[in-house]
Short mmCIF file of C-alpha atoms in Angstrom, two decimals:
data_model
loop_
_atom_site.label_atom_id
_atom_site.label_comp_id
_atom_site.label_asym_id
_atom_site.label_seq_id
_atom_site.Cartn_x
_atom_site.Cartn_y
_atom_site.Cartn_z
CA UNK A 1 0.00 0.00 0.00
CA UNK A 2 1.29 3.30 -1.16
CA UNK A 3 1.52 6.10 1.13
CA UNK A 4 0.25 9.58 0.20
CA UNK A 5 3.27 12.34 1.00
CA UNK A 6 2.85 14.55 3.70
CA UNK A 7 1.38 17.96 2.39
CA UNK A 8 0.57 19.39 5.63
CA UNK A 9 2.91 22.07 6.81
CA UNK A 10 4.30 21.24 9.80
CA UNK A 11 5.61 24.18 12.78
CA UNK A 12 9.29 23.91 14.31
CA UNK A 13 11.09 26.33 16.38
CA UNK A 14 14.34 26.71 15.83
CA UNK A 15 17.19 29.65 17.13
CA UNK A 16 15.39 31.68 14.68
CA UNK A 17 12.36 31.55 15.05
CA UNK A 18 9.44 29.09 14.35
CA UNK A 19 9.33 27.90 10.90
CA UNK A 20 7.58 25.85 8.78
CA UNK A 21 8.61 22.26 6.79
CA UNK A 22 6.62 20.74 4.33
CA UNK A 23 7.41 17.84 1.92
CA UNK A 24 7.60 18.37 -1.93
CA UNK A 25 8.24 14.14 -3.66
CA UNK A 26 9.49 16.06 -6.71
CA UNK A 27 11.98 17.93 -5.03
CA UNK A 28 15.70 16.92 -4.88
CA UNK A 29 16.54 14.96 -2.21
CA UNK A 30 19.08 16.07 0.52
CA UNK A 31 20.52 14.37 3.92
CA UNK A 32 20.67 17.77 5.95
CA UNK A 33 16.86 17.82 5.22
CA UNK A 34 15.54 16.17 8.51
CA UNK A 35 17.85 18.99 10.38
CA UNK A 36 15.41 21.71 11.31
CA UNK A 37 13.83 18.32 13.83
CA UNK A 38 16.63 18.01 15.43
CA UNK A 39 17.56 21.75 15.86
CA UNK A 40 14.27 21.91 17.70
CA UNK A 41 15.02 19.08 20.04
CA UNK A 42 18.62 20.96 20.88
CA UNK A 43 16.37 24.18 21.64
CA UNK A 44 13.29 22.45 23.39
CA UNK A 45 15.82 20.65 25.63
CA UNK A 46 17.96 23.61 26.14
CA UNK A 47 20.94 21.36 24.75
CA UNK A 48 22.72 23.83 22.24
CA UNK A 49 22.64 27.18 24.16
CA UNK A 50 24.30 25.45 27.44
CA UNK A 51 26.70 23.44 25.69
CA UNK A 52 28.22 26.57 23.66
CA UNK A 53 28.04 28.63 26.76
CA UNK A 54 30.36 26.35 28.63
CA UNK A 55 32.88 25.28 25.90
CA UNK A 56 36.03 26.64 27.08
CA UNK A 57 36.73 28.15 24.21
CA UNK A 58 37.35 32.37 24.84
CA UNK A 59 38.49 35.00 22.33
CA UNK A 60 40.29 38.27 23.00
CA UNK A 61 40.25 39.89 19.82
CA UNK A 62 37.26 41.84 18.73
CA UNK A 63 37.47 40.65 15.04
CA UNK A 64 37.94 36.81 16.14
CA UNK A 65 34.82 34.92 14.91
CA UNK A 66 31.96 33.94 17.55
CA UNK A 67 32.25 31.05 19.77
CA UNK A 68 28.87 29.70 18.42
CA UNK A 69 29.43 30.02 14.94
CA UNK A 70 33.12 28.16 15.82
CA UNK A 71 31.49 24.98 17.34
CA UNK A 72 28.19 25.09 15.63
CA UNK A 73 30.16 24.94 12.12
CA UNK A 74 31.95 21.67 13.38
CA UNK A 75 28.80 19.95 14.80
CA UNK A 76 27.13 20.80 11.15
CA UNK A 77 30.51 19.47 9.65
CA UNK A 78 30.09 16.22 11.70
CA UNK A 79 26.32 16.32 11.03
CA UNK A 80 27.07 16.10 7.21
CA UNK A 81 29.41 12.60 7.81
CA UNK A 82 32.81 14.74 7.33
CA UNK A 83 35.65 13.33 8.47
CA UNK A 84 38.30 16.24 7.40
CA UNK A 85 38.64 19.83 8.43
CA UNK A 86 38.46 20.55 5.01
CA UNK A 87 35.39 19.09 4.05
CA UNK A 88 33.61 22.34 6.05
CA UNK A 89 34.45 24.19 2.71
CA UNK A 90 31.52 22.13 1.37
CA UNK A 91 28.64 23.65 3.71
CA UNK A 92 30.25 27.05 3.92
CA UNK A 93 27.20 28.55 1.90
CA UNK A 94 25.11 26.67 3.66
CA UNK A 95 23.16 29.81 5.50
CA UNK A 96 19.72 27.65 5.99
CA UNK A 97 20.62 25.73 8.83
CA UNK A 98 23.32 27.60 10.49
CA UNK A 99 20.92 30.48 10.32
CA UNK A 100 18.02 28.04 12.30
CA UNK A 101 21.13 27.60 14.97
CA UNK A 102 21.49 31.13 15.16
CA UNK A 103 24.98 31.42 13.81
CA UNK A 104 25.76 34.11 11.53
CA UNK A 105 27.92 32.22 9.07
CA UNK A 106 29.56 29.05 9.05
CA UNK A 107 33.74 29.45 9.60
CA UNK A 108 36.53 28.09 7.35
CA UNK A 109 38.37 24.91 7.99
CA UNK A 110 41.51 26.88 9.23
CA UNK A 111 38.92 29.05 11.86
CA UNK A 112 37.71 25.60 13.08
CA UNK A 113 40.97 24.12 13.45
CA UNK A 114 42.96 26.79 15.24
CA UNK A 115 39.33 27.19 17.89
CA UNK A 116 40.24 23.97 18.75
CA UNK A 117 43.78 24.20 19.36
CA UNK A 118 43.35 26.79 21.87
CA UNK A 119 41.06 24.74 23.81
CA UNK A 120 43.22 22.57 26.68
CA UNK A 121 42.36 19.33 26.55
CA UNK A 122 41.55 18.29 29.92
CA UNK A 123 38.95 21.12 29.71
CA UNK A 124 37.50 20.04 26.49
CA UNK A 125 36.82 16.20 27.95
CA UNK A 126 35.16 17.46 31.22
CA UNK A 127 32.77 19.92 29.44
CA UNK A 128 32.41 17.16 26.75
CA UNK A 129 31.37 14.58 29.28
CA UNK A 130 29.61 16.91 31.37
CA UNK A 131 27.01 17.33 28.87
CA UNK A 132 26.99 13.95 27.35
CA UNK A 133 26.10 13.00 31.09
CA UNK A 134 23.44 15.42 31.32
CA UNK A 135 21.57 13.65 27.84
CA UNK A 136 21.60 10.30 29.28
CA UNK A 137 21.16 10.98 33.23
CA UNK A 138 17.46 10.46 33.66
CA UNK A 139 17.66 6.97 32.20
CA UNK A 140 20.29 5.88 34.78
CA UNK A 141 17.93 5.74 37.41
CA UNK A 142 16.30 2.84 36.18
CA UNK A 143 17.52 -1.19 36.12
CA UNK A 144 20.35 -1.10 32.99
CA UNK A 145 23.07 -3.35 32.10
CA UNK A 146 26.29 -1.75 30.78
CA UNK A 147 28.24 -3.31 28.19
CA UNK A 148 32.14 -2.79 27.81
CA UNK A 149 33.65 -3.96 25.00
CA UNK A 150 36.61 -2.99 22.28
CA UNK A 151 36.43 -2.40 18.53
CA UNK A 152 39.61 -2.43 15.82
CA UNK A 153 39.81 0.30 13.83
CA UNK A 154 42.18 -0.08 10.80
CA UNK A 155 44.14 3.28 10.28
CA UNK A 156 45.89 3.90 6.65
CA UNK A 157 48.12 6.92 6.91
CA UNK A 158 49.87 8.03 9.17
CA UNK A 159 47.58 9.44 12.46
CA UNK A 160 48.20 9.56 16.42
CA UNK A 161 48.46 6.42 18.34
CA UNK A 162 47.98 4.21 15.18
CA UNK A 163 50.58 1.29 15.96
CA UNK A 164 50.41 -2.38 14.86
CA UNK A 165 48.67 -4.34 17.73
CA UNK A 166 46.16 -7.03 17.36
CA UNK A 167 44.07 -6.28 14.13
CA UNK A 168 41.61 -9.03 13.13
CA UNK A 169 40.76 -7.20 9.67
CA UNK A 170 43.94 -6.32 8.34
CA UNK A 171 46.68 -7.93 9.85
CA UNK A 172 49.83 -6.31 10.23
CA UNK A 173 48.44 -2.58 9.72
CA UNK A 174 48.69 -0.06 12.39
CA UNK A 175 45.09 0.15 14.09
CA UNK A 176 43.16 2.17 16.82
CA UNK A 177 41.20 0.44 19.68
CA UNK A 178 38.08 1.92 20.82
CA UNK A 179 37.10 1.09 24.29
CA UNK A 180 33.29 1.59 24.84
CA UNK A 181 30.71 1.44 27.50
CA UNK A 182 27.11 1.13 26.77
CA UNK A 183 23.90 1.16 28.37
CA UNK A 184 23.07 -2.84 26.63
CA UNK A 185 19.18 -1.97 27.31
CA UNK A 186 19.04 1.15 25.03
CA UNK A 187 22.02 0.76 23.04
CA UNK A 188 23.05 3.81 23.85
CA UNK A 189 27.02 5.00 24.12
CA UNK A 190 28.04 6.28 27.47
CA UNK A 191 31.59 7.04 26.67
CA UNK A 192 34.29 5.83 24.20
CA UNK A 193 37.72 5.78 24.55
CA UNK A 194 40.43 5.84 21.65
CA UNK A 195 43.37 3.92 22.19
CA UNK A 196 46.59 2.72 20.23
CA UNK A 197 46.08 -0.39 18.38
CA UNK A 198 48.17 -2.52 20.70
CA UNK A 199 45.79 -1.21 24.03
CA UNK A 200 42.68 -3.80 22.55
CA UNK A 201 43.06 -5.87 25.72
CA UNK A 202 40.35 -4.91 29.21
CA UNK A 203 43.44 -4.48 31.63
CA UNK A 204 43.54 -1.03 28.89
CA UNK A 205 39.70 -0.44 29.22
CA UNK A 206 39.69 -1.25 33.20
CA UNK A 207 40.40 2.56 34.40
CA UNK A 208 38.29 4.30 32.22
CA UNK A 209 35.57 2.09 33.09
CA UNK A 210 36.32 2.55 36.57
CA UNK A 211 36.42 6.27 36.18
CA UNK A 212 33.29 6.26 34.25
CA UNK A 213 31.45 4.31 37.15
CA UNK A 214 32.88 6.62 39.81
CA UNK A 215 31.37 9.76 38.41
CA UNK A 216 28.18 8.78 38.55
CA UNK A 217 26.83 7.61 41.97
CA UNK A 218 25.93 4.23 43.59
CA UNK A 219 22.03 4.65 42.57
CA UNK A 220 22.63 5.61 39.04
CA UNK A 221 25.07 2.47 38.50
CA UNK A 222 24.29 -0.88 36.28
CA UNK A 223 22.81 -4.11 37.59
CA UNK A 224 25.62 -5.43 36.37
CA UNK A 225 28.88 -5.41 33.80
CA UNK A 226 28.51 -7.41 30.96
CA UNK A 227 31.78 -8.47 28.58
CA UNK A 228 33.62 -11.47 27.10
CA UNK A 229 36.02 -13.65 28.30
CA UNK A 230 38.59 -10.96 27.66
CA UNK A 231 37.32 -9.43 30.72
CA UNK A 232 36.98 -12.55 32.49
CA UNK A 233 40.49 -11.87 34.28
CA UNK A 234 41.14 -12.19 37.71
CA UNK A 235 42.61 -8.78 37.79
CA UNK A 236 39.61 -7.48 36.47
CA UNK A 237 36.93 -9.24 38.54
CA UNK A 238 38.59 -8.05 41.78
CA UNK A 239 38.60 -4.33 41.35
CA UNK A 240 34.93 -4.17 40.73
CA UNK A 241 34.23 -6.51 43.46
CA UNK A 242 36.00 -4.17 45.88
CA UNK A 243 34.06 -1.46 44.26
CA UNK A 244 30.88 -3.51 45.03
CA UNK A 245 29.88 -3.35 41.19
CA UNK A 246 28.03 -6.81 39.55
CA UNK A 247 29.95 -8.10 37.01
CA UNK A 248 28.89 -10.96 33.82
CA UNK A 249 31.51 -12.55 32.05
CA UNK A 250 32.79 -15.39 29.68
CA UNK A 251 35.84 -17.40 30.63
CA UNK A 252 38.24 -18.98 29.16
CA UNK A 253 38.71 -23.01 30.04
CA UNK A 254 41.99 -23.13 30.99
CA UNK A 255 42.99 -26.24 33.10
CA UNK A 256 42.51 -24.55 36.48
CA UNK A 257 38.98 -23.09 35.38
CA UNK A 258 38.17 -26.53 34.42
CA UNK A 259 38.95 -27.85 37.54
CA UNK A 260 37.46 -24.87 39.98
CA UNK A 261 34.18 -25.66 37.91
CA UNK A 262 34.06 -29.44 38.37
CA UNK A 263 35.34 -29.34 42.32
CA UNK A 264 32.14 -26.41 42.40
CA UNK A 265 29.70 -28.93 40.97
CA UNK A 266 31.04 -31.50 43.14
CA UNK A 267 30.66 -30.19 46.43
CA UNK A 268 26.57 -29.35 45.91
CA UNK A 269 24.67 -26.58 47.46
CA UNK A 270 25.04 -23.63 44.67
CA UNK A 271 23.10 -20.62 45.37
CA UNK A 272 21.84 -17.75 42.57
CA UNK A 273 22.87 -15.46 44.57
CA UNK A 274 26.23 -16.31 45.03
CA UNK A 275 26.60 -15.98 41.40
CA UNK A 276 28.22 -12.88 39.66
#
């Protein structure tokens, strides 16, 4: 069954002002086109405004460009699936949605890349985390199960931390590791961490996991942890036990396991919840 397109006009605020989007099927299709929705979810949940405010980003010079249209410039880079500073030359005329952002104009690659320099990175994580908390806090208040695991990303070029390491998909090229934490329920991504390619292993992921769990507090943490039998180490195990965090993972059968298991089933009188 065909469905008829959408001809009613439909309202959306935006930074400047409410607008109004309709769809035209003979029209030319393009992926920023679904944009003005989510510009009015950043302004309805006071998400945009808050999160340029306290970017630690400051200028001194009265002819340096504004912090908004600095960061809002990358997010609409980002937005549009670049991957290169330079690729921001391709929006630059782009007044439509930077305008429904309230920026004035969209910067130049070399504007977006020296903003960044000058902001210190320990500053730039805690304001980026800050508010990457703040979209995600409500849900931690219910049951969730966080998942930790590690992806290979194969690097060509020459980049930051990319070193030969384990790389299941192209052996013997240098690689990145990305460390990630995720609520398993929602699939949502709590925080990711980008590692050199020979860091794949959980004794690399334990801290920042640790970290992660110790910023938020005891009522807002997961039922339990939830990885393979990477993390099914002994070093592992016993820091989140002392940290009274639930853990689920796959081990490996090594001789000793093997035995532990069949003495356990041996000597009777298992208990759920004695199991973690």
């Amino acid at each position: 069954m065909e469905k008829d397109p959408l001809s009613v006009k439909l309202e959306v605020d935006s930074f400047d002002g409410k607008i109004h989007v309709e769809w035209e099927p003979e029209a030319s299709v393009t992926p920023m086109g679904q944009l003005a929705f989510f510009i009015q979810f950043l302004k309805v949940g006071h998400r945009f405004e808050h999160w340029i405010n306290d970017c630690p980003l400051t200028y001194k010079s009265p002819n340096a460009p504004q912090k908004v249209d600095v960061i809002g410039s990358i997010m609409l880079s980002i937005l549009s699936g670049h991957k290169r500073y330079a690729h921001i030359g391709t929006i630059i005329w782009d007044n439509v949605n930077a305008q429904l952002l309230g920026m004035k104009k969209i910067v130049s690659d070399d504007s977006a890349r020296r903003g960044l320099k000058k902001i210190d990175e320990n500053e730039a994580v805690e304001w980026m985390q800050k508010h990457l908390h703040l979209c995600f806090d409500p849900l931690l208040t219910i049951p969730w199960i966080m998942d930790v695991d590690v992806t290979v990303k194969t690097i060509y070029g020459h980049q930051e931390g990319a070193v030969n390491g384990y790389n299941p998909h192209k052996k013997g090229r240098p690689s990145h590791t990305y460390h990630s934490y995720m609520m398993a329920n929602l699939k949502i991504i709590l925080e990711v961490e980008v590692r050199p390619g020979n860091e794949s292993q959980s004794k690399h992921s334990l801290p920042g996991l640790m970290e992660l769990l110790n910023r938020l507090p005891k009522s807002c943490w997961p039922e339990f942890v939830r990885g393979d039998c990477d993390w099914g180490s002994d070093r592992v195990m016993s820091e989140l036990e002392d940290a009274g965090c639930h853990y689920l993972f796959k081990i490996k059968k090594h001789d000793n396991v093997k035995k532990a298991i069949r003495d356990a089933h041996c000597s009777g009188g298992w208990r759920m919840d004695e199991i973690r």
